[in-house]
GROMACS .gro file of C-alpha atoms in nm:
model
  329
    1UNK     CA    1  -0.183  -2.231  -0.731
    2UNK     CA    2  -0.388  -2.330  -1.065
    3UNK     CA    3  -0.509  -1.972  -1.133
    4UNK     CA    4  -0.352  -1.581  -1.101
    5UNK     CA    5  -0.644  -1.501  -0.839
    6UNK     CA    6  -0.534  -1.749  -0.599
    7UNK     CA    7  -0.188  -1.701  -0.627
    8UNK     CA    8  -0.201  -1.320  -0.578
    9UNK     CA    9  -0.403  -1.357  -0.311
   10UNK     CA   10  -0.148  -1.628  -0.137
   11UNK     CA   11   0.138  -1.411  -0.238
   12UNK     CA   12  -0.022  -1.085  -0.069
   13UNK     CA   13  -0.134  -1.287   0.249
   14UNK     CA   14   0.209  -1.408   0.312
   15UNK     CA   15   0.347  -1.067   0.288
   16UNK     CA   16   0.114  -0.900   0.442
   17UNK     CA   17  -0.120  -1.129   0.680
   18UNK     CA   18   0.025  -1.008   0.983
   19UNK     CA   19  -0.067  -0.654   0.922
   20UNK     CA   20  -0.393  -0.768   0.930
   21UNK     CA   21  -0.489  -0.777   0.535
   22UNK     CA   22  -0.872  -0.868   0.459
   23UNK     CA   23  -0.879  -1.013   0.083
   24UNK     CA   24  -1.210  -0.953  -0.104
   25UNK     CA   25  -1.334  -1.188  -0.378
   26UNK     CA   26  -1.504  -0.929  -0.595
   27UNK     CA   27  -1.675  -1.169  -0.800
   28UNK     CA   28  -1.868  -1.288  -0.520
   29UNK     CA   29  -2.227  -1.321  -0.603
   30UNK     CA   30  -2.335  -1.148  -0.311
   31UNK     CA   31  -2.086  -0.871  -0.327
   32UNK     CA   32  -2.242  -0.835  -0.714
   33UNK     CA   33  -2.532  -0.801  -0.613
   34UNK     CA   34  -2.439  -0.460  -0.471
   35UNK     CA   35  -2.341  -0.354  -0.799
   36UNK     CA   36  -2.654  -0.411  -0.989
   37UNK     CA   37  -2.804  -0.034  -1.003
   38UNK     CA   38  -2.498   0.098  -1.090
   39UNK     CA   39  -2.414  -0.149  -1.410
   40UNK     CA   40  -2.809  -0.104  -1.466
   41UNK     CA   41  -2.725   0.328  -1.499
   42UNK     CA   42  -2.383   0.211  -1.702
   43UNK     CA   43  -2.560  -0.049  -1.954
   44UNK     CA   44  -2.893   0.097  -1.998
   45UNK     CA   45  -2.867   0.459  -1.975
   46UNK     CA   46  -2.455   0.529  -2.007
   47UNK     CA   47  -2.423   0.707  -1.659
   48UNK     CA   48  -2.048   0.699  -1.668
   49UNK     CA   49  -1.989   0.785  -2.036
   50UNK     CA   50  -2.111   1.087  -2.025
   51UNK     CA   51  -2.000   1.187  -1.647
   52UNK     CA   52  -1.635   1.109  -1.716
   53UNK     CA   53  -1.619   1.291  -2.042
   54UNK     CA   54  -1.752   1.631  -1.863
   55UNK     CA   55  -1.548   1.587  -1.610
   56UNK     CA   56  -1.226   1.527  -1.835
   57UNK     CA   57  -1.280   1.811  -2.071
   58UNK     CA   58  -1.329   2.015  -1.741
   59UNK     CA   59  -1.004   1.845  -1.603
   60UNK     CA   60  -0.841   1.973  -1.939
   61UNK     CA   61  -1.004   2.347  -1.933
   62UNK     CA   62  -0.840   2.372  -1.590
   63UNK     CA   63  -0.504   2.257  -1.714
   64UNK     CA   64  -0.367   2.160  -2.074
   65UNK     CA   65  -0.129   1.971  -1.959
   66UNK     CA   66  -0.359   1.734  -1.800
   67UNK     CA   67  -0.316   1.375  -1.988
   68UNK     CA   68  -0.686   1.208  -2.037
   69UNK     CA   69  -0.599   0.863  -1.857
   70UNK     CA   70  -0.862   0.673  -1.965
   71UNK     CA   71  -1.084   0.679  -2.211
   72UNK     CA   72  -1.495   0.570  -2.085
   73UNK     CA   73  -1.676   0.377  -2.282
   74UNK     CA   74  -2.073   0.369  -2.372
   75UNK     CA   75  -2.078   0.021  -2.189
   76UNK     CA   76  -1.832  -0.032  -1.907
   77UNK     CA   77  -1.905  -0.402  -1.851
   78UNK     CA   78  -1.780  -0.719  -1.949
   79UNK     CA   79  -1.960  -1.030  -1.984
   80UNK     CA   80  -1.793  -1.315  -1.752
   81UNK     CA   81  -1.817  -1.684  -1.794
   82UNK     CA   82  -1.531  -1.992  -1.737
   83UNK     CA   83  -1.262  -1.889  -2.017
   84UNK     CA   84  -1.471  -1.584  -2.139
   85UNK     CA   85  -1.450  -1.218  -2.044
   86UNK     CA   86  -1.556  -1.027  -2.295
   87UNK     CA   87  -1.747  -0.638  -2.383
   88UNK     CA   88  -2.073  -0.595  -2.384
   89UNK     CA   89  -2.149  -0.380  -2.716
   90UNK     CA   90  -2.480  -0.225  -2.762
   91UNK     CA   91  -2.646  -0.321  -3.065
   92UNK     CA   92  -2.974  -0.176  -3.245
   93UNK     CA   93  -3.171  -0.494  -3.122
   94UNK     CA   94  -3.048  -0.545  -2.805
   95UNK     CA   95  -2.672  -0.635  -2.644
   96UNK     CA   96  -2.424  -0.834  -2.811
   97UNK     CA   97  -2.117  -0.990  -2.615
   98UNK     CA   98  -1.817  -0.863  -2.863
   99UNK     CA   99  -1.603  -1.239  -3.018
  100UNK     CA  100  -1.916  -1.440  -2.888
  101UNK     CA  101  -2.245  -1.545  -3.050
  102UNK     CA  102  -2.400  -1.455  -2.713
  103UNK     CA  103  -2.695  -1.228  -2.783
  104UNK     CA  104  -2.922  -1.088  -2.523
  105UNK     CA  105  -3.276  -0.858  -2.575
  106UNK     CA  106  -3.333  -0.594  -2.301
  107UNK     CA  107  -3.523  -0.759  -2.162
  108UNK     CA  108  -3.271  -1.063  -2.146
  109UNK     CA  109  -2.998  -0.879  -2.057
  110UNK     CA  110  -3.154  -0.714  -1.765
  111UNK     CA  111  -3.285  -1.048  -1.603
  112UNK     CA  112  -2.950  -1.175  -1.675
  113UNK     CA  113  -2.785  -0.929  -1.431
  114UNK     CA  114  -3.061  -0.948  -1.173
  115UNK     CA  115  -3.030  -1.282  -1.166
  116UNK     CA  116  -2.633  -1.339  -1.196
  117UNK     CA  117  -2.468  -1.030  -1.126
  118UNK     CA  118  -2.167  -1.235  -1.064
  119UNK     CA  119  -2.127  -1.287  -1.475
  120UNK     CA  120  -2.072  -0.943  -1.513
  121UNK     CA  121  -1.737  -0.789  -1.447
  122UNK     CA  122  -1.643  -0.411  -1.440
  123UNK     CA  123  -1.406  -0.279  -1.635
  124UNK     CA  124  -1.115   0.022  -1.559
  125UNK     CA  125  -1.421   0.336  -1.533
  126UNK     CA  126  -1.624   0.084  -1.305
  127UNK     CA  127  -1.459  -0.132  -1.094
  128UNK     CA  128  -1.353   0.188  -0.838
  129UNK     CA  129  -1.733   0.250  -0.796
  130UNK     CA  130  -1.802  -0.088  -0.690
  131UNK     CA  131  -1.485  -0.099  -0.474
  132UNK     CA  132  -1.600   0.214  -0.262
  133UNK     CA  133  -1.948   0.029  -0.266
  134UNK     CA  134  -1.856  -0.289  -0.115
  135UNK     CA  135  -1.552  -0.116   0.104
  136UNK     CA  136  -1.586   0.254   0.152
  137UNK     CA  137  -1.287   0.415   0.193
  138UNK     CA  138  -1.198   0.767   0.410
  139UNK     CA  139  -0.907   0.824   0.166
  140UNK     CA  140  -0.761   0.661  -0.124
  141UNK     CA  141  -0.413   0.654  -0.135
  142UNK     CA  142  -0.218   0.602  -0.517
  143UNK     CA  143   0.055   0.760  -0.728
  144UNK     CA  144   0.037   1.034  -0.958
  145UNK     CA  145  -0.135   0.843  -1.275
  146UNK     CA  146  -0.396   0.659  -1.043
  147UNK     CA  147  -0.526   0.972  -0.874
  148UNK     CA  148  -0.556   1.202  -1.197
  149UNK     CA  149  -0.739   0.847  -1.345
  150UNK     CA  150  -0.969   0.879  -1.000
  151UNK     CA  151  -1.010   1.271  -1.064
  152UNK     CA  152  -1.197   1.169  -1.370
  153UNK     CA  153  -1.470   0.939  -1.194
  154UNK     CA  154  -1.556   1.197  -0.892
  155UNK     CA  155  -1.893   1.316  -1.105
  156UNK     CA  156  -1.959   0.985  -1.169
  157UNK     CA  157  -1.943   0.883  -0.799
  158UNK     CA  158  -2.189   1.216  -0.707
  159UNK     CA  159  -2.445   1.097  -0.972
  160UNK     CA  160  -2.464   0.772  -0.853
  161UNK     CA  161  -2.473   0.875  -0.471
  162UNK     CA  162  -2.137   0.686  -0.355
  163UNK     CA  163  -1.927   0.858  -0.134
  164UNK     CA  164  -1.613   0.954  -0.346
  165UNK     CA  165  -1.327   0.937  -0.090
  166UNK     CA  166  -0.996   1.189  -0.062
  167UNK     CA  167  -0.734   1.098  -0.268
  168UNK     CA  168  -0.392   1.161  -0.153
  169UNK     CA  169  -0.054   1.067  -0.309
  170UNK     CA  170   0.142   0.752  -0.230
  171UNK     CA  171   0.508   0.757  -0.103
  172UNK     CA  172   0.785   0.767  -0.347
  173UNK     CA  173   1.111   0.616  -0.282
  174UNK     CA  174   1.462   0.528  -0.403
  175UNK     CA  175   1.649   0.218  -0.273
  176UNK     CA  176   2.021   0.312  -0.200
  177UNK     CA  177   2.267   0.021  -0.118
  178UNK     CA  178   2.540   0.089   0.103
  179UNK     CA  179   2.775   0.015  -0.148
  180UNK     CA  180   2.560   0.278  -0.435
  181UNK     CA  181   2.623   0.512  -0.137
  182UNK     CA  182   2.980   0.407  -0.118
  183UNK     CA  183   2.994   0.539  -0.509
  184UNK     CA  184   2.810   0.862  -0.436
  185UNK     CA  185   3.062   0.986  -0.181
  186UNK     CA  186   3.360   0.838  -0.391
  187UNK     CA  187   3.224   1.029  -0.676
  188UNK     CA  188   3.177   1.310  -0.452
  189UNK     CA  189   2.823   1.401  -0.522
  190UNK     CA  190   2.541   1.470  -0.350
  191UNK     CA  191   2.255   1.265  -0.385
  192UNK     CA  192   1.998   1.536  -0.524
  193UNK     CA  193   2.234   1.538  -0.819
  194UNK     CA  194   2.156   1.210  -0.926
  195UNK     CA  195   1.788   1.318  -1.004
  196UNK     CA  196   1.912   1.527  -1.283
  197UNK     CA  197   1.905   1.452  -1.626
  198UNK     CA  198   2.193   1.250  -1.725
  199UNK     CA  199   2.322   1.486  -1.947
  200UNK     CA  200   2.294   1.790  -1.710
  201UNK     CA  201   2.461   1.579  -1.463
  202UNK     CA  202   2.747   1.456  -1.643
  203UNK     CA  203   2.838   1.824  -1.727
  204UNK     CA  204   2.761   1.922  -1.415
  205UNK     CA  205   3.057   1.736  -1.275
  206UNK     CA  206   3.267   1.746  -1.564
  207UNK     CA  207   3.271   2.135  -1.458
  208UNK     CA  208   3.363   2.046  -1.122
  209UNK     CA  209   3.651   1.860  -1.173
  210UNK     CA  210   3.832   1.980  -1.459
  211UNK     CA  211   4.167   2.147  -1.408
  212UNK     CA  212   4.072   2.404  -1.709
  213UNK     CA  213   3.771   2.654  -1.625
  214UNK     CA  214   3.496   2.548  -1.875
  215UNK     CA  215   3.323   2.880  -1.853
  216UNK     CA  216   3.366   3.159  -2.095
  217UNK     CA  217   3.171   3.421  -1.903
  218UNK     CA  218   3.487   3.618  -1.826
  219UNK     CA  219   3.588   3.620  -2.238
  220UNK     CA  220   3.225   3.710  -2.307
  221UNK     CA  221   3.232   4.056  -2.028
  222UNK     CA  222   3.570   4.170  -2.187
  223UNK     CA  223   3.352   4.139  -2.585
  224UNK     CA  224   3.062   4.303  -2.474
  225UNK     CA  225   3.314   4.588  -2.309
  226UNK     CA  226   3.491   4.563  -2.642
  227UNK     CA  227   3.189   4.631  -2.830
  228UNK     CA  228   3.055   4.912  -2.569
  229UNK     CA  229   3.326   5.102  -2.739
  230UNK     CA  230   3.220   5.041  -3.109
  231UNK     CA  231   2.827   5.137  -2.977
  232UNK     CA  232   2.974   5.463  -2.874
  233UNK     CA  233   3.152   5.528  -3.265
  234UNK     CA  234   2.824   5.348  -3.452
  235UNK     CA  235   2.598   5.615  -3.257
  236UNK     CA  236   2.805   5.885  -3.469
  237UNK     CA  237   2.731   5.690  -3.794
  238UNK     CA  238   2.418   5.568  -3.988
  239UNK     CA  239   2.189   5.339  -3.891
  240UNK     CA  240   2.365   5.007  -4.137
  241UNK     CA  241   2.671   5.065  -3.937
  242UNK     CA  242   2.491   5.022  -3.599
  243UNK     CA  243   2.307   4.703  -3.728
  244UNK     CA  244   2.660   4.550  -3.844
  245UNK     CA  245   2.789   4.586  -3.528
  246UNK     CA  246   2.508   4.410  -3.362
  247UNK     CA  247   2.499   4.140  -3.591
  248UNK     CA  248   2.875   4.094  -3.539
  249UNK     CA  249   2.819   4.059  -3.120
  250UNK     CA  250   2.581   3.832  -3.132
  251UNK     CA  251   2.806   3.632  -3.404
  252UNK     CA  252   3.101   3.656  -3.169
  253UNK     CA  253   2.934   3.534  -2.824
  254UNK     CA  254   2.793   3.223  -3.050
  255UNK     CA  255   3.102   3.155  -3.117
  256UNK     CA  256   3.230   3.181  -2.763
  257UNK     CA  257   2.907   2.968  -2.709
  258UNK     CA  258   3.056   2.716  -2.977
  259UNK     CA  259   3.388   2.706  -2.850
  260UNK     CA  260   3.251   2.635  -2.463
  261UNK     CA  261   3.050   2.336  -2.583
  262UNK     CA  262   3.343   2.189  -2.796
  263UNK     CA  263   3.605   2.222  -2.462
  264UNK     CA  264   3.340   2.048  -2.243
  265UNK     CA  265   3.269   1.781  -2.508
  266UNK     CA  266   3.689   1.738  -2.501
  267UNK     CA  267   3.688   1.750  -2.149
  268UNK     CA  268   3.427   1.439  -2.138
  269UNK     CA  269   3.678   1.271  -2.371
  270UNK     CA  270   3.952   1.337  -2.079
  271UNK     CA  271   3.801   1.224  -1.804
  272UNK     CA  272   3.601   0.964  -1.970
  273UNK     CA  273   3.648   0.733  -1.652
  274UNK     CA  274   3.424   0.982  -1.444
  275UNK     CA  275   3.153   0.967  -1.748
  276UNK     CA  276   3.116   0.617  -1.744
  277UNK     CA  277   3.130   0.550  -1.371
  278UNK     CA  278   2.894   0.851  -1.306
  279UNK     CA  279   2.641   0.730  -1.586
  280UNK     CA  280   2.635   0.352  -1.448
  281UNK     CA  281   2.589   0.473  -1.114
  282UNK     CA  282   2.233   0.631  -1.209
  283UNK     CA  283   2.156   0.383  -1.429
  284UNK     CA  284   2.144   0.127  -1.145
  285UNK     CA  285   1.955   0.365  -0.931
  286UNK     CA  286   1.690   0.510  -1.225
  287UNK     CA  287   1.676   0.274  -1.484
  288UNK     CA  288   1.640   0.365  -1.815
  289UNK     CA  289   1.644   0.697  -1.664
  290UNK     CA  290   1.280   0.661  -1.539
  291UNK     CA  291   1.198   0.611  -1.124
  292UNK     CA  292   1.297   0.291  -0.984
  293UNK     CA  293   0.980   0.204  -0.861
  294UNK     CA  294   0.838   0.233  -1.226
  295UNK     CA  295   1.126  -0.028  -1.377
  296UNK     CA  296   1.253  -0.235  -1.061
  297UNK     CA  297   1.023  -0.520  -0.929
  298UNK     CA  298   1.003  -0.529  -0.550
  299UNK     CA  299   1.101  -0.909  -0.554
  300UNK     CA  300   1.443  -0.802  -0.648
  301UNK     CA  301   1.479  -0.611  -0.298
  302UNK     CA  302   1.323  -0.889  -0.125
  303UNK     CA  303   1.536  -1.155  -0.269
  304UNK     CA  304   1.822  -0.951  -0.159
  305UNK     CA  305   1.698  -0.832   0.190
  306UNK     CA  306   1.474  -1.092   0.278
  307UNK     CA  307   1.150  -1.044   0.564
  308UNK     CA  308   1.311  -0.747   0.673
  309UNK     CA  309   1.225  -0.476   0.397
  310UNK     CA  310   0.874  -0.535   0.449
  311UNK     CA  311   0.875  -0.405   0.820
  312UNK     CA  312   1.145  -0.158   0.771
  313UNK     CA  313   0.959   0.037   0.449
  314UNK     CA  314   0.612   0.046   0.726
  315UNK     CA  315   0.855   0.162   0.984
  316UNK     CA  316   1.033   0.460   0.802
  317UNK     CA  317   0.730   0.553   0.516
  318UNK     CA  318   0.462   0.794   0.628
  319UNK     CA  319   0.159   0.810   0.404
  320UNK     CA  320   0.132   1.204   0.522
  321UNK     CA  321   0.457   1.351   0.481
  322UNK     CA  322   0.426   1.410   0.115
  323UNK     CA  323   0.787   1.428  -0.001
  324UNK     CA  324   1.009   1.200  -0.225
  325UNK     CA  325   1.212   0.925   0.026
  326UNK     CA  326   1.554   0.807  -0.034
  327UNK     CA  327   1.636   0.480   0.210
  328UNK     CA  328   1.976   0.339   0.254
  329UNK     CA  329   1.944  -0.033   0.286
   0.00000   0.00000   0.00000
């Protein structure tokens, strides 16, 4: 194919034709046509500028946490011609198409989109508005980033009367092979482990299978028994003797503290083998210690397991059982 449109649009059909896949040309003129009172509201009168930033400082009075995902602007159009797709930027006499010398009045700019509504292409803030437009959907189903990005655009959707579908959160999954598995039972670990951090998990197991107890919790019972005793003589003295005594426990369990880190840190050195087998192993399964969905591309699977991974992920994912899956393959 000569363009990316086309050859997504080949690539998804021959994945997924026989599932029944409809493929939408969104810059159909007719379809744009359908999106002409809603880029009218976003050019002329900044609809979703102001509706998105409500509802994100409301997402962010509700938690702090919450991470704005994107940002709306005052126009949330671009301007579309062959080779050119560029903003539309408000100016004081009229619009201005940002790199371009293309200049419209008003006036201009409104008979432009009556007329062509095909040259004018939605950005990130409004192409999910013209989506449920065209195709209303019951529920939208994404991952975590997409549906806090969607959570923004519900008052949008309300002001501009579209139906603003549920949301619900996509599948996650990790691809074992049988021979990753293979390593998981030769390292004898369960497979929850492996979704720790690295460095919890490598001292996790370093603890298990070290022939010297890396745990000073005994030696730190017998000091604070130890010191129980000295309490009991600093009670009969003044108030300087009391705070030494203090000062001198919590000295002595740092340095039990101390001397635990520095035996597990020469343990690691022992059994180095287990440290480097156990760090490749989740490597391969989360690289760069992220989800493998978020660094792996899926053509890597398919390469290696051919037309059957497509039918066997519909078979065993279910879009309502809202847990994490882990699939041998």
């Amino acid at each position: 194919n000569k363009n990316l449109s086309d050859a997504t649009r080949f690539l998804a059909n021959e994945l997924f034709g026989t599932y029944g896949l409809v493929i939408v040309d969104g810059d159909d003129a007719d379809l744009k046509q359908l999106l002409i009172p809603a880029a009218l509201q976003d050019i002329f009168e900044n609809t979703p500028y102001s509706d998105v930033n409500d509802s994100i400082a409301a997402l962010q009075a509700v938690s702090e946490n919450y991470k704005i995902q994107v940002n709306p602007r005052e126009i949330n159009y671009f301007y579309l011609k062959e080779g050119l797709r560029e903003r539309i930027i408000k100016t004081k006499d009229g619009f201005a198409v940002n790199d371009t010398d293309i200049f419209f009045s008003n006036e201009e700019l409104q008979k432009e989109l009556e007329n062509y509504p095909e040259r004018f292409s939605p950005n990130v803030i409004a192409r999910p508005l013209y989506q449920e437009i065209i195709l209303p959907n019951l529920c939208y189903i994404g991952g975590g980033g997409e549906l806090a990005y969607w959570l923004e655009l519900k008052a949008y959707f309300e002001t501009m009367g579209v139906t603003y579908p549920m949301i619900m959160l996509r599948n996650s999954v990790l691809v074992v092979t049988e021979k990753q598995h293979q390593k998981v039972k030769k390292l004898k670990l369960a497979l929850d482990d492996l979704f720790l951090n690295q460095a919890s998990l490598i001292n996790k197991k370093i603890r298990k299978v070290s022939n010297i107890e890396i745990d000073f919790s005994k030696q730190k019972k017998y000091l604070e028994k130890q010191f129980e005793e000295l309490y009991e003589i600093a009670e009969q003295t003044d108030v300087t003797f009391l705070n030494a005594v203090k000062a001198q426990e919590v000295k002595q369990k740092n340095g039990l503290d101390a001397l635990e880190k520095r035996l597990l840190k020469a343990q690691k050195r022992k059994l180095k083998d287990h440290v480097i087998r156990l760090s490749a192993l989740q490597n391969e399964l989360f690289p760069q210690q992220s989800l493998q969905e978020r660094q792996l591309n899926f053509s890597e699977l398919y390469l290696e397991h051919g037309d059957e991974l497509i039918p066997y992920l519909k078979k065993v994912l279910d879009p309502f059982i809202n847990e994490f899956f882990i699939l041998r393959v």
